[in-house]
Coordinates of C-alpha atoms in Angstrom, one line a residue:
Chain A
M13 CA -79.7 -130.2 11.7
N14 CA -80.4 -126.8 13.5
S15 CA -78.3 -125.5 16.1
S16 CA -80.7 -126.6 19.1
V17 CA -80.9 -130.0 18.1
Y18 CA -77.0 -129.9 17.7
A19 CA -76.8 -128.5 20.9
V20 CA -78.8 -131.1 22.5
S21 CA -76.9 -134.1 20.6
S22 CA -73.6 -132.5 21.7
A23 CA -75.0 -132.4 25.5
S24 CA -76.0 -136.1 25.2
A25 CA -72.6 -137.0 24.0
K26 CA -71.2 -135.2 27.0
G27 CA -73.2 -136.5 29.4
V28 CA -72.3 -140.4 28.1
G29 CA -68.6 -139.3 28.2
R30 CA -69.1 -137.9 31.8
L31 CA -70.8 -141.1 33.0
L32 CA -68.2 -143.3 31.4
L33 CA -65.6 -141.3 33.4
F34 CA -67.4 -141.6 36.4
I35 CA -67.7 -145.5 36.0
A36 CA -63.9 -145.7 35.1
L37 CA -63.1 -143.6 38.3
A38 CA -65.1 -146.1 40.6
L39 CA -63.4 -148.9 38.7
V40 CA -59.8 -147.9 38.9
S41 CA -60.5 -146.7 42.5
M42 CA -61.6 -150.1 43.8
V43 CA -58.6 -152.0 41.9
F44 CA -56.2 -149.3 43.9
A45 CA -57.7 -149.7 47.0
I46 CA -57.2 -153.4 46.9
S47 CA -53.4 -152.9 46.5
F48 CA -53.2 -150.9 49.9
G49 CA -53.1 -152.8 53.3
A50 CA -50.5 -154.4 55.5
A51 CA -49.6 -157.3 53.2
A52 CA -47.5 -155.7 50.3
I53 CA -49.7 -156.3 47.4
S54 CA -48.9 -154.1 44.1
F55 CA -51.6 -152.9 41.5
Q56 CA -49.7 -155.3 39.1
D57 CA -51.1 -158.1 41.5
V58 CA -54.4 -157.0 41.8
W59 CA -54.8 -156.6 38.1
S60 CA -53.3 -160.1 37.5
V61 CA -55.9 -161.6 39.8
L62 CA -58.8 -159.7 38.7
S63 CA -58.2 -159.3 35.1
P64 CA -59.5 -162.4 32.8
F65 CA -56.7 -161.5 30.3
S66 CA -53.6 -161.6 32.6
T67 CA -51.4 -164.6 32.1
Q68 CA -49.0 -163.6 35.2
D69 CA -48.8 -166.1 37.8
I70 CA -49.1 -164.9 41.6
E71 CA -48.7 -166.4 45.0
P72 CA -51.8 -168.3 46.4
L73 CA -51.7 -166.4 49.5
K74 CA -51.8 -163.2 47.7
E75 CA -54.4 -164.4 45.7
R76 CA -56.6 -165.3 48.6
I77 CA -56.0 -162.0 50.4
I78 CA -57.0 -160.2 47.2
L79 CA -60.2 -162.5 46.6
E80 CA -61.4 -163.1 49.7
L81 CA -60.5 -160.1 52.3
R82 CA -59.6 -156.8 50.0
A83 CA -61.9 -157.2 46.9
P84 CA -65.3 -157.9 49.0
R85 CA -64.0 -155.1 51.3
A86 CA -63.6 -152.7 48.5
V87 CA -66.8 -153.5 47.1
L88 CA -68.8 -153.1 50.4
A89 CA -67.0 -149.9 50.9
F90 CA -68.3 -148.6 47.6
L91 CA -71.8 -150.1 48.1
A92 CA -71.6 -148.2 51.5
G93 CA -70.8 -144.7 49.9
A94 CA -73.3 -145.2 47.0
G95 CA -76.3 -146.5 49.3
L96 CA -75.7 -143.7 52.1
S97 CA -75.3 -141.0 49.4
L98 CA -78.3 -142.1 47.7
A99 CA -80.6 -142.0 50.8
G100 CA -79.1 -138.5 51.6
A101 CA -79.7 -137.0 48.0
V102 CA -83.4 -138.4 47.9
L103 CA -84.0 -137.4 51.5
Q104 CA -82.7 -134.0 50.6
T105 CA -85.0 -133.7 47.5
V106 CA -88.1 -134.6 49.1
T107 CA -87.7 -132.5 52.1
R108 CA -86.0 -129.6 50.2
N109 CA -83.6 -129.3 53.2
P110 CA -80.0 -129.7 52.3
L111 CA -79.1 -131.1 55.8
S112 CA -81.4 -133.9 55.6
D113 CA -79.7 -137.3 55.5
P114 CA -80.5 -140.8 57.5
Y115 CA -79.3 -139.5 60.6
L116 CA -81.5 -136.5 60.8
F117 CA -84.4 -138.9 60.2
G118 CA -83.3 -141.2 63.1
I119 CA -83.0 -144.1 60.6
S120 CA -79.4 -144.5 61.3
S121 CA -79.7 -144.2 65.1
G122 CA -82.7 -146.4 65.0
A123 CA -80.9 -149.3 62.8
S124 CA -77.6 -148.9 65.3
F125 CA -79.8 -149.4 68.4
G126 CA -81.3 -152.3 66.9
A127 CA -78.1 -153.9 65.7
V128 CA -76.2 -152.9 69.2
L129 CA -79.1 -154.6 71.2
V130 CA -78.9 -157.9 69.4
I131 CA -75.1 -158.0 69.9
A132 CA -75.2 -157.3 73.5
A133 CA -78.2 -159.3 74.4
A134 CA -77.9 -162.6 72.1
G135 CA -74.8 -162.3 69.9
S136 CA -75.5 -163.2 66.4
F137 CA -76.1 -166.5 64.2
S138 CA -75.1 -166.8 60.8
I139 CA -76.4 -168.0 57.4
W140 CA -74.2 -168.8 54.5
G141 CA -72.0 -166.3 56.4
V142 CA -74.7 -163.4 56.7
N143 CA -75.3 -162.1 60.4
I144 CA -78.9 -162.6 60.5
G145 CA -79.3 -161.4 63.9
I146 CA -77.7 -157.9 63.5
T147 CA -79.1 -157.5 60.3
A148 CA -82.7 -158.1 61.6
G149 CA -82.0 -156.1 64.6
A150 CA -80.8 -153.2 62.3
F151 CA -83.9 -153.5 60.2
V152 CA -86.2 -153.6 63.2
G153 CA -84.5 -150.8 64.9
S154 CA -84.7 -148.5 61.7
A155 CA -88.4 -149.6 61.1
L156 CA -89.0 -148.5 64.5
S157 CA -87.7 -145.1 63.8
V158 CA -89.3 -144.6 60.8
L159 CA -92.6 -145.8 62.3
L160 CA -92.5 -143.4 65.3
V161 CA -91.5 -140.4 62.7
V162 CA -94.7 -141.3 60.4
S163 CA -96.9 -141.9 63.3
M164 CA -95.9 -138.3 64.4
V165 CA -96.0 -137.0 61.2
G166 CA -99.6 -137.8 60.1
N167 CA -101.3 -138.1 56.7
G168 CA -99.7 -134.8 55.2
A169 CA -96.4 -136.0 55.4
Q170 CA -95.5 -132.2 56.2
I171 CA -91.4 -131.5 56.1
E172 CA -91.2 -129.5 59.6
R173 CA -93.2 -132.1 61.2
M174 CA -91.1 -134.9 59.6
L175 CA -87.7 -133.1 60.6
L176 CA -88.5 -132.5 63.9
A177 CA -89.7 -136.0 64.6
G178 CA -86.7 -137.1 63.0
V179 CA -84.4 -135.2 65.2
A180 CA -86.3 -136.4 68.3
V181 CA -86.2 -140.0 67.2
S182 CA -82.6 -139.9 66.6
F183 CA -81.6 -138.5 70.0
M184 CA -84.0 -140.9 71.7
F185 CA -82.3 -144.0 69.9
G186 CA -78.8 -142.4 70.6
A187 CA -79.6 -142.1 74.2
A188 CA -80.6 -145.8 74.2
T189 CA -77.7 -147.0 72.1
S190 CA -75.2 -144.9 75.0
L191 CA -77.1 -146.8 77.7
V192 CA -76.6 -150.4 76.3
L193 CA -73.2 -149.4 75.9
Y194 CA -72.7 -148.3 79.5
L195 CA -74.4 -151.3 80.8
S196 CA -72.3 -154.0 78.9
D197 CA -69.0 -155.3 80.2
P198 CA -65.8 -153.7 78.7
L199 CA -65.3 -156.3 76.2
A200 CA -68.5 -156.4 74.8
A201 CA -68.7 -152.8 74.7
S202 CA -65.6 -152.7 72.4
S203 CA -67.3 -154.9 69.8
L204 CA -70.5 -152.8 70.3
L205 CA -68.4 -149.6 69.3
F206 CA -67.9 -151.3 66.0
W207 CA -71.6 -150.5 65.3
T208 CA -71.4 -146.8 66.3
L209 CA -68.3 -146.3 64.6
G210 CA -68.4 -148.0 61.2
S211 CA -66.1 -150.7 59.8
F212 CA -65.7 -152.9 56.7
T213 CA -63.9 -155.6 58.6
R214 CA -66.7 -158.0 58.3
A215 CA -67.1 -157.9 54.5
S216 CA -67.6 -160.9 52.9
W217 CA -69.0 -161.8 49.3
P218 CA -72.1 -163.7 50.7
N219 CA -72.7 -160.2 53.0
L220 CA -72.6 -158.1 49.7
I221 CA -75.5 -159.8 47.8
L222 CA -78.4 -158.0 49.8
P223 CA -77.1 -154.4 50.1
A224 CA -75.9 -154.8 46.3
L225 CA -79.8 -155.7 45.2
I226 CA -81.4 -153.4 47.4
I227 CA -79.0 -150.3 46.1
V228 CA -79.7 -151.2 42.6
A229 CA -83.7 -151.8 43.1
C230 CA -83.7 -148.2 44.9
L231 CA -81.4 -146.7 42.3
V232 CA -83.9 -147.7 39.3
I233 CA -86.9 -146.5 41.7
F234 CA -85.2 -143.2 42.2
L235 CA -84.5 -142.9 38.5
A236 CA -88.2 -143.8 37.8
Y237 CA -89.4 -141.1 39.7
S238 CA -86.8 -138.6 39.2
R239 CA -89.3 -136.3 37.4
S240 CA -91.7 -136.3 40.1
L241 CA -89.0 -135.7 42.6
R242 CA -87.5 -133.0 40.7
A243 CA -91.0 -131.2 40.9
V244 CA -91.0 -131.8 44.5
L245 CA -88.3 -129.0 44.6
A246 CA -90.6 -126.4 43.3
G247 CA -92.8 -126.6 46.7
D248 CA -95.6 -128.9 47.7
E249 CA -98.3 -127.1 45.9
N250 CA -96.6 -126.7 43.0
A251 CA -95.6 -130.2 42.7
R252 CA -99.3 -131.2 43.3
A253 CA -100.5 -128.6 40.7
L254 CA -97.8 -130.8 38.4
G255 CA -99.8 -133.8 39.1
V256 CA -97.7 -135.2 41.9
S257 CA -99.0 -136.9 44.9
V258 CA -96.5 -135.4 47.3
G259 CA -97.4 -137.1 50.5
R260 CA -97.3 -140.7 49.2
L261 CA -94.0 -139.9 47.3
R262 CA -92.4 -138.4 50.1
M263 CA -93.5 -141.3 52.5
G264 CA -92.5 -143.9 49.8
M265 CA -88.8 -142.4 49.6
L266 CA -88.5 -142.1 53.3
L267 CA -89.1 -145.8 53.5
L268 CA -86.9 -146.6 50.6
S269 CA -84.0 -144.4 52.3
S270 CA -84.9 -146.4 55.6
L271 CA -84.2 -149.8 54.0
L272 CA -81.0 -148.6 52.3
T273 CA -79.7 -147.2 55.5
A274 CA -80.6 -150.6 57.6
T275 CA -79.0 -152.6 55.4
L276 CA -76.0 -150.8 55.3
V277 CA -75.8 -150.3 58.9
A278 CA -76.4 -153.9 59.4
N279 CA -73.2 -154.7 57.3
C280 CA -70.9 -151.7 58.3
G281 CA -72.2 -149.8 61.3
G282 CA -73.2 -146.2 61.7
I283 CA -71.2 -143.9 59.2
G284 CA -72.2 -140.3 59.2
F285 CA -71.7 -137.4 57.2
V286 CA -71.6 -139.1 53.7
G287 CA -75.4 -139.0 53.2
L288 CA -74.9 -135.1 53.6
M289 CA -72.0 -134.2 52.1
I290 CA -71.6 -136.2 48.9
P291 CA -75.2 -135.0 47.4
H292 CA -74.2 -131.5 48.3
I293 CA -70.5 -132.0 46.3
V294 CA -72.4 -133.5 43.2
R295 CA -74.9 -130.6 43.0
R296 CA -72.2 -128.3 43.0
L297 CA -70.0 -130.4 40.3
L298 CA -73.1 -130.9 38.3
A299 CA -75.5 -128.1 39.0
Q300 CA -76.9 -128.3 35.5
K301 CA -77.1 -132.2 35.0
Q302 CA -80.2 -133.1 37.7
E303 CA -81.4 -135.6 35.2
N304 CA -78.6 -138.2 36.3
I305 CA -78.1 -136.8 39.7
F306 CA -78.5 -140.0 41.6
I307 CA -76.3 -142.1 39.2
Y308 CA -73.5 -139.3 39.7
T309 CA -74.2 -139.3 43.5
A310 CA -73.9 -143.3 43.7
L311 CA -70.7 -143.5 42.0
L312 CA -69.2 -140.5 43.7
G313 CA -70.3 -141.6 47.2
G314 CA -68.9 -145.2 46.6
V315 CA -65.5 -143.8 45.3
F316 CA -65.3 -141.3 48.4
M317 CA -66.0 -144.4 50.5
V318 CA -63.4 -146.6 49.0
W319 CA -60.7 -144.0 49.5
V320 CA -61.9 -143.4 53.1
D321 CA -61.6 -147.1 53.8
V322 CA -58.0 -146.8 52.2
L323 CA -57.1 -143.9 54.7
A324 CA -58.5 -145.9 57.5
R325 CA -56.4 -149.0 57.0
T326 CA -53.1 -146.9 56.3
L327 CA -53.4 -143.8 58.6
S328 CA -52.4 -145.8 61.6
D329 CA -49.3 -148.7 61.5
N330 CA -50.9 -150.5 64.4
A331 CA -54.6 -150.7 64.0
E332 CA -57.6 -149.7 61.9
L333 CA -59.5 -146.4 62.2
P334 CA -62.9 -146.5 62.6
I335 CA -64.7 -145.4 59.2
G336 CA -67.4 -143.0 60.8
V337 CA -64.5 -141.0 62.5
I338 CA -62.8 -140.4 59.2
T339 CA -66.0 -139.4 57.3
A340 CA -66.9 -137.2 60.4
A341 CA -63.7 -135.5 60.2
I342 CA -63.5 -134.9 56.4
G343 CA -67.2 -134.2 56.5
S344 CA -67.2 -131.5 59.1
V345 CA -63.9 -129.7 57.7
F346 CA -65.8 -129.7 54.3
F347 CA -68.9 -128.0 55.7
L348 CA -66.7 -125.3 57.6
L349 CA -64.8 -124.4 53.9
V350 CA -68.2 -124.2 52.2
L351 CA -69.5 -121.6 54.8
Y352 CA -66.2 -119.8 55.1
K353 CA -66.2 -119.6 51.1
K354 CA -70.0 -118.4 51.3
D355 CA -69.1 -115.8 53.7
S356 CA -65.8 -114.6 51.9
R357 CA -68.2 -113.8 48.7
K358 CA -70.6 -112.2 50.6
G359 CA -67.5 -110.2 51.6
Y360 CA -66.6 -109.3 48.4
Q361 CA -69.9 -108.2 47.3
Chain B
M26 CA -107.3 -143.0 45.7
M27 CA -108.5 -140.7 42.6
T28 CA -109.0 -142.6 39.5
D29 CA -109.4 -141.8 36.0
K30 CA -112.9 -140.2 34.6
S31 CA -115.6 -142.4 34.4
P32 CA -119.0 -141.9 32.5
T33 CA -120.9 -140.9 35.7
D34 CA -118.5 -138.3 36.4
K35 CA -119.6 -135.9 33.6
A36 CA -120.9 -132.6 34.3
P37 CA -124.4 -132.6 34.7
T38 CA -125.5 -131.1 31.3
G39 CA -128.3 -129.0 31.1
Q40 CA -128.2 -128.5 34.9
A41 CA -129.6 -125.0 35.7
L42 CA -127.1 -123.0 37.3
T43 CA -127.8 -120.7 40.3
D44 CA -128.4 -117.1 40.3
Q45 CA -124.6 -116.3 41.1
T46 CA -123.6 -117.9 38.0
I47 CA -121.9 -115.7 35.5
R48 CA -123.7 -115.0 32.5
N49 CA -122.5 -117.3 29.5
K50 CA -121.3 -115.4 26.7
H51 CA -120.9 -118.5 24.5
N52 CA -123.1 -121.3 23.4
S53 CA -120.7 -124.1 24.2
A54 CA -120.8 -125.5 27.6
P55 CA -118.2 -123.9 30.1
L56 CA -114.7 -125.0 30.7
V57 CA -115.1 -124.6 34.2
Q58 CA -118.4 -125.0 36.3
V59 CA -118.4 -124.4 40.1
N60 CA -121.5 -125.5 41.7
G61 CA -122.6 -124.9 45.3
L62 CA -119.0 -125.3 46.7
S63 CA -118.4 -124.7 50.2
W64 CA -115.0 -125.7 52.2
V65 CA -115.4 -126.0 55.9
V66 CA -112.3 -126.3 58.1
D67 CA -112.5 -127.1 61.9
G68 CA -116.4 -125.9 61.9
Q69 CA -115.5 -122.8 60.1
R70 CA -117.0 -122.3 56.7
L71 CA -114.2 -120.5 54.7
L72 CA -116.0 -120.9 51.4
D73 CA -119.9 -120.7 51.2
D74 CA -122.1 -122.1 48.6
I75 CA -120.2 -120.6 45.5
S76 CA -121.3 -121.3 41.9
F77 CA -120.0 -120.0 38.8
S78 CA -118.7 -120.8 35.4
I79 CA -116.1 -119.8 33.2
N80 CA -116.1 -120.1 29.3
E81 CA -113.5 -121.2 26.8
G82 CA -110.9 -118.4 26.1
E83 CA -111.9 -115.9 28.8
F84 CA -109.7 -114.3 31.4
V85 CA -111.5 -114.1 34.5
G86 CA -110.4 -112.2 37.6
I87 CA -111.0 -112.7 41.4
I88 CA -110.9 -109.7 43.4
G89 CA -111.6 -109.2 47.2
P90 CA -110.1 -108.4 50.3
N91 CA -107.4 -110.1 52.4
G92 CA -108.9 -113.4 53.9
A93 CA -111.9 -113.2 51.2
G94 CA -111.2 -116.8 50.2
K95 CA -109.6 -116.0 47.0
S96 CA -106.8 -118.6 47.1
S97 CA -109.0 -121.1 49.1
L98 CA -111.3 -120.8 46.2
M99 CA -108.4 -121.5 43.6
R100 CA -107.0 -124.2 45.5
C101 CA -110.3 -126.2 45.2
L102 CA -109.9 -125.9 41.5
Y103 CA -106.5 -127.3 41.3
R104 CA -107.0 -130.0 43.8
V105 CA -105.4 -128.9 47.0
N106 CA -108.5 -128.0 49.0
R107 CA -111.0 -130.9 48.7
P108 CA -114.5 -129.3 48.7
S109 CA -116.6 -130.1 51.7
E110 CA -119.9 -129.6 49.5
G111 CA -120.5 -128.9 45.8
S112 CA -118.3 -129.7 42.8
V113 CA -116.0 -128.1 40.6
Y114 CA -115.9 -129.6 36.9
C115 CA -113.3 -128.8 34.4
A116 CA -113.6 -129.6 30.7
G117 CA -116.9 -131.7 31.7
D118 CA -115.2 -133.9 34.6
D119 CA -115.2 -133.5 38.4
V120 CA -111.6 -132.6 39.1
W121 CA -111.7 -134.8 42.2
K122 CA -112.4 -137.7 40.4
L123 CA -109.7 -137.2 37.8
S124 CA -106.1 -138.5 38.6
A125 CA -103.7 -135.9 39.8
K126 CA -101.7 -136.2 36.4
E127 CA -105.1 -135.9 34.5
S128 CA -106.2 -132.8 36.4
A129 CA -102.7 -131.3 35.8
R130 CA -102.9 -131.9 32.1
R131 CA -106.0 -129.8 31.9
T132 CA -105.1 -127.0 34.6
A133 CA -101.8 -125.4 35.2
V134 CA -101.0 -123.0 38.1
I135 CA -98.9 -120.1 38.7
L136 CA -98.4 -119.6 42.4
Q137 CA -97.3 -116.4 44.5
E138 CA -94.3 -118.1 45.8
T139 CA -92.2 -120.6 44.6
S140 CA -89.1 -122.5 46.5
E141 CA -85.6 -121.6 45.4
Q142 CA -85.8 -125.1 43.5
M143 CA -82.3 -126.1 45.1
G144 CA -80.0 -124.8 42.4
L145 CA -82.0 -125.8 39.1
S146 CA -81.4 -124.0 36.1
V147 CA -84.2 -121.9 34.2
E148 CA -84.4 -124.7 31.5
Q149 CA -84.9 -127.4 34.1
V150 CA -87.7 -125.4 36.0
V151 CA -89.7 -124.9 32.6
S152 CA -89.3 -128.6 31.9
Q153 CA -91.0 -129.5 34.9
G154 CA -94.1 -128.5 33.0
L155 CA -93.7 -132.0 31.3
T156 CA -94.5 -133.8 34.5
P157 CA -98.1 -134.6 34.0
H158 CA -97.4 -135.7 30.5
K159 CA -94.9 -138.3 31.3
K160 CA -94.5 -141.7 32.4
L161 CA -92.1 -143.4 34.9
F162 CA -88.7 -143.6 33.2
E163 CA -90.0 -141.7 30.1
L164 CA -87.3 -139.2 28.7
D165 CA -87.5 -136.0 26.9
T166 CA -88.3 -136.3 23.2
E167 CA -86.9 -134.0 20.5
A168 CA -90.6 -132.7 20.1
D169 CA -90.4 -131.8 23.9
R170 CA -87.1 -130.2 23.6
T171 CA -88.4 -128.2 20.7
L172 CA -91.6 -127.1 22.5
I173 CA -89.1 -126.2 25.4
N174 CA -86.9 -123.9 23.1
K175 CA -89.9 -122.2 21.6
L176 CA -91.3 -121.2 25.0
I177 CA -88.0 -119.9 26.2
T178 CA -87.5 -117.8 23.1
E179 CA -91.2 -116.5 23.4
L180 CA -91.0 -115.5 26.9
E181 CA -87.3 -114.1 26.4
L182 CA -85.7 -116.4 28.5
E183 CA -82.9 -117.1 26.2
S184 CA -80.1 -115.4 28.0
L185 CA -81.0 -116.8 31.3
R186 CA -81.3 -120.5 30.1
T187 CA -78.8 -121.9 32.2
H188 CA -79.0 -119.4 35.2
S189 CA -80.1 -120.6 38.4
F190 CA -83.7 -119.9 39.2
A191 CA -82.8 -118.6 42.8
T192 CA -80.9 -115.8 41.1
L193 CA -83.6 -114.4 38.8
S194 CA -85.6 -111.3 39.5
G195 CA -89.5 -111.6 40.5
G196 CA -90.3 -110.6 37.0
E197 CA -87.8 -113.3 35.3
K198 CA -89.3 -115.9 37.7
Q199 CA -92.7 -115.0 36.9
R200 CA -91.9 -115.5 33.2
V201 CA -90.1 -118.9 34.0
M202 CA -93.2 -120.1 35.7
L203 CA -95.5 -119.0 32.8
A204 CA -93.1 -120.8 30.5
R205 CA -93.6 -124.1 32.7
A206 CA -97.2 -123.7 33.0
M207 CA -97.5 -123.3 28.7
L208 CA -95.3 -126.4 28.8
Q209 CA -98.2 -128.3 30.7
R210 CA -100.5 -127.5 27.3
P211 CA -103.5 -126.8 29.9
R212 CA -107.0 -125.8 28.8
L213 CA -107.2 -123.5 32.5
L214 CA -104.3 -121.5 33.6
I215 CA -104.9 -120.3 37.5
M216 CA -102.9 -117.6 38.7
D217 CA -102.7 -116.5 42.3
E218 CA -101.9 -112.7 42.5
P219 CA -99.6 -112.8 39.5
T220 CA -98.5 -109.4 39.8
N221 CA -97.3 -109.7 43.3
H222 CA -93.8 -108.5 44.1
L223 CA -93.3 -107.0 40.5
D224 CA -92.7 -103.3 39.6
V225 CA -95.5 -101.7 37.4
H226 CA -93.6 -102.6 34.1
F227 CA -93.3 -106.1 34.8
Q228 CA -96.9 -106.1 36.1
I229 CA -98.2 -105.0 32.8
E230 CA -95.6 -107.1 30.7
V231 CA -96.7 -110.3 32.5
L232 CA -100.3 -109.9 32.2
R233 CA -99.9 -108.6 28.3
K234 CA -98.3 -112.1 27.7
V235 CA -101.0 -114.0 29.5
K236 CA -103.8 -112.2 27.6
K237 CA -102.1 -113.0 24.3
L238 CA -102.3 -116.6 25.4
P239 CA -105.0 -118.8 23.5
I240 CA -106.1 -120.2 26.8
T241 CA -108.9 -119.6 29.6
V242 CA -107.4 -117.8 32.5
L243 CA -108.4 -117.4 36.3
A244 CA -106.4 -114.9 38.3
S245 CA -106.7 -113.3 41.4
F246 CA -106.0 -109.6 41.9
H247 CA -105.1 -107.1 44.5
D248 CA -104.9 -104.1 41.9
L249 CA -108.3 -103.4 40.7
N250 CA -107.0 -101.3 38.0
L251 CA -105.1 -104.1 36.6
A252 CA -108.1 -106.6 37.1
A253 CA -110.2 -103.9 35.3
A254 CA -107.8 -103.5 32.4
F255 CA -107.0 -107.3 31.5
C256 CA -110.2 -109.3 32.8
D257 CA -113.2 -109.9 30.5
R258 CA -115.1 -110.6 33.7
L259 CA -114.6 -110.5 37.6
I260 CA -115.9 -112.4 40.6
V261 CA -115.9 -110.4 43.8
M262 CA -115.4 -112.5 47.2
D263 CA -115.8 -111.2 50.7
K264 CA -115.8 -113.3 53.8
G265 CA -115.9 -116.8 51.8
K266 CA -119.0 -115.7 49.8
L267 CA -119.3 -114.7 46.1
V268 CA -120.9 -111.2 46.4
A269 CA -120.6 -109.8 42.7
H270 CA -119.8 -110.9 39.3
G271 CA -119.8 -109.5 35.8
S272 CA -118.0 -107.4 33.6
P273 CA -115.5 -104.8 34.9
S274 CA -117.7 -101.9 34.0
E275 CA -120.8 -103.9 35.9
V276 CA -118.8 -104.7 38.8
I277 CA -116.4 -102.0 39.7
S278 CA -118.5 -99.3 41.4
E279 CA -118.0 -96.9 44.3
T280 CA -120.3 -98.7 46.3
L281 CA -119.2 -102.2 46.0
I282 CA -115.4 -101.0 46.7
S283 CA -116.6 -99.2 49.7
E284 CA -118.6 -102.1 51.2
V285 CA -116.3 -104.9 50.3
F286 CA -112.8 -103.2 50.7
R287 CA -113.9 -100.5 53.3
T288 CA -112.2 -97.8 51.6
C289 CA -113.6 -94.6 49.6
C290 CA -112.8 -94.2 46.0
V291 CA -113.8 -92.5 42.9
V292 CA -114.7 -94.6 39.8
D293 CA -114.6 -93.2 36.3
K294 CA -113.7 -94.2 32.7
H295 CA -109.9 -94.8 32.0
P296 CA -108.8 -91.7 30.0
L297 CA -107.2 -94.2 27.5
Y298 CA -109.4 -97.2 27.4
D299 CA -112.8 -98.5 27.7
H300 CA -112.8 -99.8 31.1
P301 CA -113.5 -98.3 34.7
R302 CA -110.3 -96.4 36.7
V303 CA -110.5 -96.6 40.3
S304 CA -108.9 -93.8 42.2
Y305 CA -108.5 -94.2 46.1
A306 CA -109.2 -91.3 48.8
V307 CA -105.6 -91.9 50.5
H308 CA -105.8 -88.6 52.7
E309 CA -108.2 -88.3 55.5

């Protein structure tokens, strides 16, 4: 075996090892997260309920808390982090803009507006525990925002027009959401805040099926097109010269990101900064591993959100903190630190 | 939607080429055939009735002042500008009737400017050349890796393999783009001002490497001396029209440069080689 072939095999083995490490981190994070909360439940308790090999008996109440409340909540937190990070990563790639995320394109604002309007106007109804009204409202809102962005962008799918249209649509739906909140009575307004600040309190197993299916489907599609997406990083004209239909690819990815975001906003409300921050961290950690960047982004985003949810449940003794507040706080500090470090390095040069 | 070639899309064999067609040195059909091409934008004819052909293995240069239509013409060849009239054939097929991928398998392009590629390494940028050859989900094979390694070695990029593309110098970036273009295994290489932003050393180095490639090349130039030194034939453009064509000795003359570039010069034979040399009258 010559040295270059050996190097490739060794790199592949390292890649598999790294992937397994990230998967293990995700699983361990979720099991640990389940053990945090108001009721005292230990890691061993969680393990004995979830592990098929455990023979230890556990109180029925604890078992119900783990299986019906905390486990679906941890899984929803993981799915939300994974999905929003994936949406951010793919939007940043197709626009070659490191500041792109579902918020910048108005997708989150549209989805939040749709959900808030449904709650304020009609409440919601459930089928097998799924809030159909809110989900539908979020979908319609995000679809409307995408439709507005796309109608202003035209056939060429130029990045600059797309971003400007996205920002305008985002502000428009943000203003509309604020107006609905302002006009609602105080009791309704407090429940409406759920959608603008984000929470995993409505997690239930039936609620997880749709987001899980959509996230897995989108991840598979992103992986299928990862070569074309990498080509887009070279610029539109370069990508076209490499045989990529850039306009169609960009539009398709925008629609998939909208689908991801709408599904998650419908279940968890508006959670910002994750789609922006996690792809940045993954690119910094794994700059040379672009081939599987979407898998790592989903895994790290999921792990991040699981721990954000733990913080939301444990930071305050009296009440849960909104998820969106914590992600925004961490995200803004992260970006300030990144900028500070970049400036320091420039100073040394 | 573009579809793969059909038998009716074949180049019109035996069709008489216009007066502007460049002489055919070889007996075989030309690799590139441009027939009566015009490109109109907002009622403005930016390219007007252009016809020429390029034979397999030739190095053809396009020269002309700024705004002459050099880049616009090349964009029609690699499927960015769709011609308003006329046709472009590559290897016997109308490029606008080929799929985007099939066209990219035949024609590789090196542009003047490339984005910073958001942290991609040299090796990753080179491997983008596999894009038109791969289906969805298809991974790199051992043969692909071997070819990438070979190109990285040939273009002296080994020490830069893991470096971020954004941190490279202009000459290094151009070598990376050349490696990427070669990985596409094209029959035609189009280069838009390949020596732009390069110092004299890298200008000559890049063009020497291109000249050695067993491939057909169409490149635009601003430096007439480099064009004369490296090109087998030259196409001269002005105001969207093809105004002259032929070998560098046939095309480059004091009269033509004065008319097209509005610059006075002296044209003589290069002291070392058998091609013309242009010396500009820079002082009034």
